CSV table of C-alpha atoms and ligand atoms in Angstrom, one decimal:
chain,number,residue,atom,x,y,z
A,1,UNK,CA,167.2,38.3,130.1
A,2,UNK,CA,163.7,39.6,129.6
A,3,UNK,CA,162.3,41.9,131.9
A,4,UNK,CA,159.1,40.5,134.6
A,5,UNK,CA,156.9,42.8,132.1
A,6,UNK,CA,157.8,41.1,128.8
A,7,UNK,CA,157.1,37.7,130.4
A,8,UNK,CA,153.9,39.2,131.8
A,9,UNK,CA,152.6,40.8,128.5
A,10,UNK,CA,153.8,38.0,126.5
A,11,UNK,CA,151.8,35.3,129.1
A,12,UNK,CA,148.8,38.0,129.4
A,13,UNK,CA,148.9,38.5,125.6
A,14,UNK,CA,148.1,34.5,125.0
A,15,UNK,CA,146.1,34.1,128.0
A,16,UNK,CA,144.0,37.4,126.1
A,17,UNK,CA,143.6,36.0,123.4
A,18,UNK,CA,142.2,32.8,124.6
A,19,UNK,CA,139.3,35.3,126.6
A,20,UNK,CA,138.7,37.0,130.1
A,21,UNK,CA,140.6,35.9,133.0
A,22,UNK,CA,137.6,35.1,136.0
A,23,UNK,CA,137.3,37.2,139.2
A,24,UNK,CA,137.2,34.6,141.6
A,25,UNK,CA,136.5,37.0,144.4
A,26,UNK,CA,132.7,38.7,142.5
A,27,UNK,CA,132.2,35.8,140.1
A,28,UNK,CA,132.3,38.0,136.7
A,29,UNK,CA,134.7,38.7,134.8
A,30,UNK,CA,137.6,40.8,134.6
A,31,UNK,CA,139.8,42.2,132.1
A,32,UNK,CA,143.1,41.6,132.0
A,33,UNK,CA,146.0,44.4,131.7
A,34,UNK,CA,145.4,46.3,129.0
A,35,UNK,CA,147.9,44.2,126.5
A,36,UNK,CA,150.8,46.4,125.2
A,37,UNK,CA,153.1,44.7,122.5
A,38,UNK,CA,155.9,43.3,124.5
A,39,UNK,CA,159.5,44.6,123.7
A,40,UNK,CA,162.8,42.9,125.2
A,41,UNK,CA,164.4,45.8,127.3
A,42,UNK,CA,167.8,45.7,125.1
A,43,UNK,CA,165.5,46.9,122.0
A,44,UNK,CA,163.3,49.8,124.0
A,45,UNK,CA,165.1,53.3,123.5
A,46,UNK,CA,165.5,55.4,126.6
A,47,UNK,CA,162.7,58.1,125.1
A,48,UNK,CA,160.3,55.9,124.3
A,49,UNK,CA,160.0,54.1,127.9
A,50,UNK,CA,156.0,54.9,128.8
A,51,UNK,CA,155.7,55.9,132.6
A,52,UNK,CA,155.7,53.2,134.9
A,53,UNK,CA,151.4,53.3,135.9
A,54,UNK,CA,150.2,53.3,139.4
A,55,UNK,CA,146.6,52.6,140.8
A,56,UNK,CA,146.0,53.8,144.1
A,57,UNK,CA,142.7,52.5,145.7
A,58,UNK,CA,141.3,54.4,148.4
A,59,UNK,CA,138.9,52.2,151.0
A,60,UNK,CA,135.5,51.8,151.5
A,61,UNK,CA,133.3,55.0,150.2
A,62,UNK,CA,129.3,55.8,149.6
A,63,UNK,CA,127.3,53.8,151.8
A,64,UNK,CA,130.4,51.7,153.2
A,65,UNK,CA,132.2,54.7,155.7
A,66,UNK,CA,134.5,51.7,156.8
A,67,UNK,CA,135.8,52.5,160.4
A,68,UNK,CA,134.6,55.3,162.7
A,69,UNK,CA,137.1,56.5,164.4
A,70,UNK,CA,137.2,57.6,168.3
A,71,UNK,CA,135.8,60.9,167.6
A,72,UNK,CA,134.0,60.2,164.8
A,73,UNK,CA,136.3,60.1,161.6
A,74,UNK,CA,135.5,58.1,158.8
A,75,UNK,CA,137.8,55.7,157.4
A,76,UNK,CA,136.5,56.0,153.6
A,77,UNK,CA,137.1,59.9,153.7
A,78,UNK,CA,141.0,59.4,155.5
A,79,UNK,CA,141.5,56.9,152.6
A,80,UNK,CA,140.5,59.5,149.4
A,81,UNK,CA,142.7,62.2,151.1
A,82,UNK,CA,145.7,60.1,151.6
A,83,UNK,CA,145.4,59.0,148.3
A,84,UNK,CA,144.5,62.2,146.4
A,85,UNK,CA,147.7,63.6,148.6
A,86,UNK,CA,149.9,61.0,146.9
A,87,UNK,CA,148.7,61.6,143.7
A,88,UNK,CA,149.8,65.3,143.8
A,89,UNK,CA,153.2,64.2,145.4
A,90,UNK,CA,153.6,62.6,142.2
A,91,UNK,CA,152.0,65.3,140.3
A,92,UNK,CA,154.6,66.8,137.4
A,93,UNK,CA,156.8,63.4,137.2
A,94,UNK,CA,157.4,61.8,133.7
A,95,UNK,CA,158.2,58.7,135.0
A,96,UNK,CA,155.2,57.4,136.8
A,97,UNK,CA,151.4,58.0,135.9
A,98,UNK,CA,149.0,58.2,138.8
A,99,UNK,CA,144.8,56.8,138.5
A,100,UNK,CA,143.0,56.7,141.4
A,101,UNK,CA,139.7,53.5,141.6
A,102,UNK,CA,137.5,56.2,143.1
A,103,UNK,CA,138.3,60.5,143.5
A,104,UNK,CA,135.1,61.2,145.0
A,105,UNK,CA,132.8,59.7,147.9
A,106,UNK,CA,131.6,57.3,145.9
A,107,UNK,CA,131.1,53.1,146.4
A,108,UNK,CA,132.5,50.9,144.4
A,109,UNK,CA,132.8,46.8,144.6
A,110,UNK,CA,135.8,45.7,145.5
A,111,UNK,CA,135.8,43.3,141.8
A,112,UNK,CA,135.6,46.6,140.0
A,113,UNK,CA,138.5,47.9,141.9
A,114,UNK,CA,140.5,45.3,140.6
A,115,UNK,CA,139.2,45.5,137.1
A,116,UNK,CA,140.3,49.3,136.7
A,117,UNK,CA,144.0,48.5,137.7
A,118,UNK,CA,143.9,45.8,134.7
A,119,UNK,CA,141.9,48.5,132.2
A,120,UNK,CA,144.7,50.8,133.6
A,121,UNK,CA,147.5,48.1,133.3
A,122,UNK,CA,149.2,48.9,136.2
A,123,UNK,CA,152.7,48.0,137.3
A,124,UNK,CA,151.2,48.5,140.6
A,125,UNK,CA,148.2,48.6,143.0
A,126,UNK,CA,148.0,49.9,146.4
A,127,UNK,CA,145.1,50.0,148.0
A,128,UNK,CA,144.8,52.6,150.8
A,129,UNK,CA,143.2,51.9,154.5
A,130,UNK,CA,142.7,53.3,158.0
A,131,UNK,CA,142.0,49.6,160.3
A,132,UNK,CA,139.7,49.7,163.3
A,133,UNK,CA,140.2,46.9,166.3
A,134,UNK,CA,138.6,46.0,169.5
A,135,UNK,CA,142.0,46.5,171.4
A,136,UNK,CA,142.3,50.8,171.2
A,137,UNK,CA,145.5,50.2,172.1
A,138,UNK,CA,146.7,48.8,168.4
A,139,UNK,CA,148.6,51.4,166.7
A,140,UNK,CA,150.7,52.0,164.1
A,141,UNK,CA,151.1,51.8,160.0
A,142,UNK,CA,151.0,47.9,158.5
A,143,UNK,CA,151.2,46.3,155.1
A,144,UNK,CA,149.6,43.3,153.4
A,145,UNK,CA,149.6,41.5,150.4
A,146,UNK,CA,147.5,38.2,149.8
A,147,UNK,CA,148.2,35.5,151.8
A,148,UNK,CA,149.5,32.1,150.2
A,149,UNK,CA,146.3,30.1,151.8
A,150,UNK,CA,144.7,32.7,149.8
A,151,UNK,CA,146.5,32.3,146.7
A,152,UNK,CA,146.5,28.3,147.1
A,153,UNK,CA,142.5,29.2,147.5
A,154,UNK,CA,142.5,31.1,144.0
A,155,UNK,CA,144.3,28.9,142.4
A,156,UNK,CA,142.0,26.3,143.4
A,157,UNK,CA,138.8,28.1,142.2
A,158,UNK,CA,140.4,29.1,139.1
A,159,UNK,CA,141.2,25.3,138.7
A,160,UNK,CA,137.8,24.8,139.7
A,161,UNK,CA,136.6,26.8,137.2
A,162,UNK,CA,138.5,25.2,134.4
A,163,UNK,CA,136.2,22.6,134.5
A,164,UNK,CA,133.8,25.2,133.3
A,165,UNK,CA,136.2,26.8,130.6
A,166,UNK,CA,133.6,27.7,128.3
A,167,UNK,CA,131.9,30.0,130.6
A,168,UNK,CA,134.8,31.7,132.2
A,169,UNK,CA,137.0,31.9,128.9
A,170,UNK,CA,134.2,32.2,126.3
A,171,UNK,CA,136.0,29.8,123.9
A,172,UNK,CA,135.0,26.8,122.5
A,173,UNK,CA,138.9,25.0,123.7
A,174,UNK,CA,140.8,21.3,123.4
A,175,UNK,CA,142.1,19.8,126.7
A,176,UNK,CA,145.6,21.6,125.6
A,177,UNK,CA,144.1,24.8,125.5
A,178,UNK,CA,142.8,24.2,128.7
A,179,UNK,CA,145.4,23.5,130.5
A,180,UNK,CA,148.0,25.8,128.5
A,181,UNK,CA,145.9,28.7,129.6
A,182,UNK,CA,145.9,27.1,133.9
A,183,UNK,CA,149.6,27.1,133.2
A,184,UNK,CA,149.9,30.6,132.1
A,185,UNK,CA,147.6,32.4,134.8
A,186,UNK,CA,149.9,30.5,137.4
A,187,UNK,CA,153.0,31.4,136.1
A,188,UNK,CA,151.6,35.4,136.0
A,189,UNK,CA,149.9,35.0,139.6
A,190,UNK,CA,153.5,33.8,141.1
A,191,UNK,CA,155.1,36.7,139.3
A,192,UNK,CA,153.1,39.5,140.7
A,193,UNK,CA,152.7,37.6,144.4
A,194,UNK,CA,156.7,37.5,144.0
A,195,UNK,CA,156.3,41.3,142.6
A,196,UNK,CA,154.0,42.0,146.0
A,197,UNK,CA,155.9,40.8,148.7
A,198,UNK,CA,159.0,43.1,147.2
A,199,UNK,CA,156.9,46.2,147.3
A,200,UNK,CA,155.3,45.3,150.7
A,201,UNK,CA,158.8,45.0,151.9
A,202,UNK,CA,160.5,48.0,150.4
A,203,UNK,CA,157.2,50.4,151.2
A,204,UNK,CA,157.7,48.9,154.9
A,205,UNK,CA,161.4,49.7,155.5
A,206,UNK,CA,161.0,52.7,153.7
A,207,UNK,CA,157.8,54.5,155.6
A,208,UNK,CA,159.0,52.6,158.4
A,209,UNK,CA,162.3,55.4,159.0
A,210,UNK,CA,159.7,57.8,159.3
A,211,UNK,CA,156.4,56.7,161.1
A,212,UNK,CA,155.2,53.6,163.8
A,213,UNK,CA,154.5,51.0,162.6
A,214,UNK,CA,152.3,48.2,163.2
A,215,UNK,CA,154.0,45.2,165.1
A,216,UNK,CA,154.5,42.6,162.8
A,217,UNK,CA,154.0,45.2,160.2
A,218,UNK,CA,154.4,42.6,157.2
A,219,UNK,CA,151.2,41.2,156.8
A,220,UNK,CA,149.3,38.9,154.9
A,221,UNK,CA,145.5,38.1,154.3
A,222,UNK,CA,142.9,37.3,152.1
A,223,UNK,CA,141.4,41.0,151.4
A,224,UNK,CA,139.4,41.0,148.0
A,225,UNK,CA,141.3,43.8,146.5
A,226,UNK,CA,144.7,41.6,146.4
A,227,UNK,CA,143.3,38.7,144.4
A,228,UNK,CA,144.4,40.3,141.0
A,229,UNK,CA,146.9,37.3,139.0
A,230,UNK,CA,148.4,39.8,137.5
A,231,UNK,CA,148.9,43.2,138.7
A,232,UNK,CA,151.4,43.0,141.6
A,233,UNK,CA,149.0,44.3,145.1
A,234,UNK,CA,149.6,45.6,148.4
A,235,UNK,CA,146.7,47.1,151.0
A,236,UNK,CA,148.3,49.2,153.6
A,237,UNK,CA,146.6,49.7,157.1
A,238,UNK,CA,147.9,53.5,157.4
A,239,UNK,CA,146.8,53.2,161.1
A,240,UNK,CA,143.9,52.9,163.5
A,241,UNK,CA,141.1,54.9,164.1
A,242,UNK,CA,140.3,53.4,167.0
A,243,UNK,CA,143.2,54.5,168.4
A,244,UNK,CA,142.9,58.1,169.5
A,245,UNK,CA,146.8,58.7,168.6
A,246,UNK,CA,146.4,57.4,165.7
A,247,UNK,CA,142.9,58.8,165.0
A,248,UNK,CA,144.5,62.6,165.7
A,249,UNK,CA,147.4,61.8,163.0
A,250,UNK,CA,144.7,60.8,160.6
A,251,UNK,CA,142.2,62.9,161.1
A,252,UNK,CA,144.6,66.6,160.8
A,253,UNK,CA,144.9,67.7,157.6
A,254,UNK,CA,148.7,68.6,157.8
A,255,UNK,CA,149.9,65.2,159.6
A,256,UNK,CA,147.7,63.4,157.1
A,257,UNK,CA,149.3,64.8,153.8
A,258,UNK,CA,152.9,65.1,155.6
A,259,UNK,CA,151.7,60.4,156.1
A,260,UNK,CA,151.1,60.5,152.5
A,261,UNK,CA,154.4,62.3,151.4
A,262,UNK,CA,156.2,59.7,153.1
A,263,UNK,CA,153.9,56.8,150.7
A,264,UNK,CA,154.7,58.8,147.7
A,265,UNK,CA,158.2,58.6,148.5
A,266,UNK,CA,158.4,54.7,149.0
A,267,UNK,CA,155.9,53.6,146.4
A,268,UNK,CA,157.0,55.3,143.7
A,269,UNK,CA,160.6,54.2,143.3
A,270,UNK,CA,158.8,51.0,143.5
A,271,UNK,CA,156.1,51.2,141.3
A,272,UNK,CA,159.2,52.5,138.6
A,273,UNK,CA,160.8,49.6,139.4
A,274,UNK,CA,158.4,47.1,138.9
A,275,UNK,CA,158.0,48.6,135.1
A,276,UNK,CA,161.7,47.8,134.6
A,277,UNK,CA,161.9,44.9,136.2
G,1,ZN,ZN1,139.3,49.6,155.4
């Protein structure tokens, strides 16, 4: 048995050498994983495992405040805190090695979001949120990861872009080479979907014990950030500003660090999982 990051490495690794993978989401391209030589678990020595690598992505920033709260909060400023709050959770651990897209208020596209958890190679991205609806009366913590229409969507354009396989892989390819590479990318997007829906349910039932949540809290949807083939994604909704419970939780400096303890807590066991996988 070889472990879901040997398959993954070995399929990156050929569909690397053949060129870029596209972005379907910004049109350019974006790099793949950073490629690291694939060794079946059996062989890799316990001191030699490299920490399991996690990109946290906090929302919106710069000129995009994302939602305004009831009293004024600002979602991209909630979203840097939680995540630089999780980041020193996980401050000191060997096992796990924390980046963060953006750790200032600064904006950044969502394609080059994606493209630094691929430079990074990440076992896992989570992007971090704070939702605003129409309905004040929404509360509560929710998860996503992309939706299948949304996959079936990618896949199509991908497929679409095939047709134009010069310009998305930069290589002069046969028909074979073609097609080998559209098998590859499919096989790696249905292992980190797979590899999202099992964090998005663990980090759930985990963070669920301790805060409300969202009903229906296991979501899916076609958000940008979640369009990666092959770094397994989840966006989590830590709550609404819109609602003023919600918006108090968020806004205090205390309740918000105590909300990101809790993340630390769930997504790190997974994020060291997904690495062994
Ligand atoms: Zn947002």
């Amino acid at each position: 048995m070889y472990s879901r990051r040997y398959v993954l490495s070995s399929l990156l690794g050929a569909i690397a050498a053949a060129g870029l993978a596209p972005d379907a989401s910004a049109g350019r391209r974006v790099p793949l994983p950073e490629s690291k030589p694939p060794v079946p678990p059996g062989l890799r020595p316990q001191a030699q495992r490299q920490p399991a690598v996690l990109v946290l992505d906090p929302g919106h920033g710069g000129r995009d405040p994302g939602a305004i709260g009831v009293t004024g909060t600002e979602e991209k400023d909630v979203t840097l805190s939680i995540c630089q709050s999780i980041r020193d959770a996980l401050r000191g651990r060997r096992d796990i090695q924390v980046h963060l897209t953006r750790d200032r208020d600064t904006y950044i596209p969502l394609g080059s979001r994606v493209a630094f958890a691929h430079e990074k190679g990440a076992d896992l991205f989570v992007s971090i949120h704070a939702d605003a609806a129409p309905n004040h009366g929404a509360h509560g913590l929710s998860a996503y990861s992309r939706s299948d229409k949304a996959s079936d969507d990618f896949a199509r354009r991908l497929a679409d872009r095939e047709n134009q396989v010069d310009v998305v892989y930069g290589f002069d390819s046969s028909a074979t080479d073609r097609q080998t590479a559209a098998i590859l990318i499919d096989l790696a997007r249905r292992h980190s979907h797979n590899a999202s829906l099992t964090a998005k349910r663990r980090i759930i039932h985990g963070v669920g014990k301790r805060v409300t949540l969202l009903d229906n809290p296991m979501r899916s949807a076609n958000f940008a950030v979640l369009r990666s083939p092959a770094v397994p994604s989840v966006l989590i909704e830590t709550g609404f500003l819109t609602n003023p419970h919600d918006e108090k939780v968020l806004r205090n400096a205390r309740s918000r660090a105590q909300l990101a303890r809790y993340l630390a807590d769930q997504i790190a066991p997974v994020t060291v999982d997904l690495r062994e996988a």
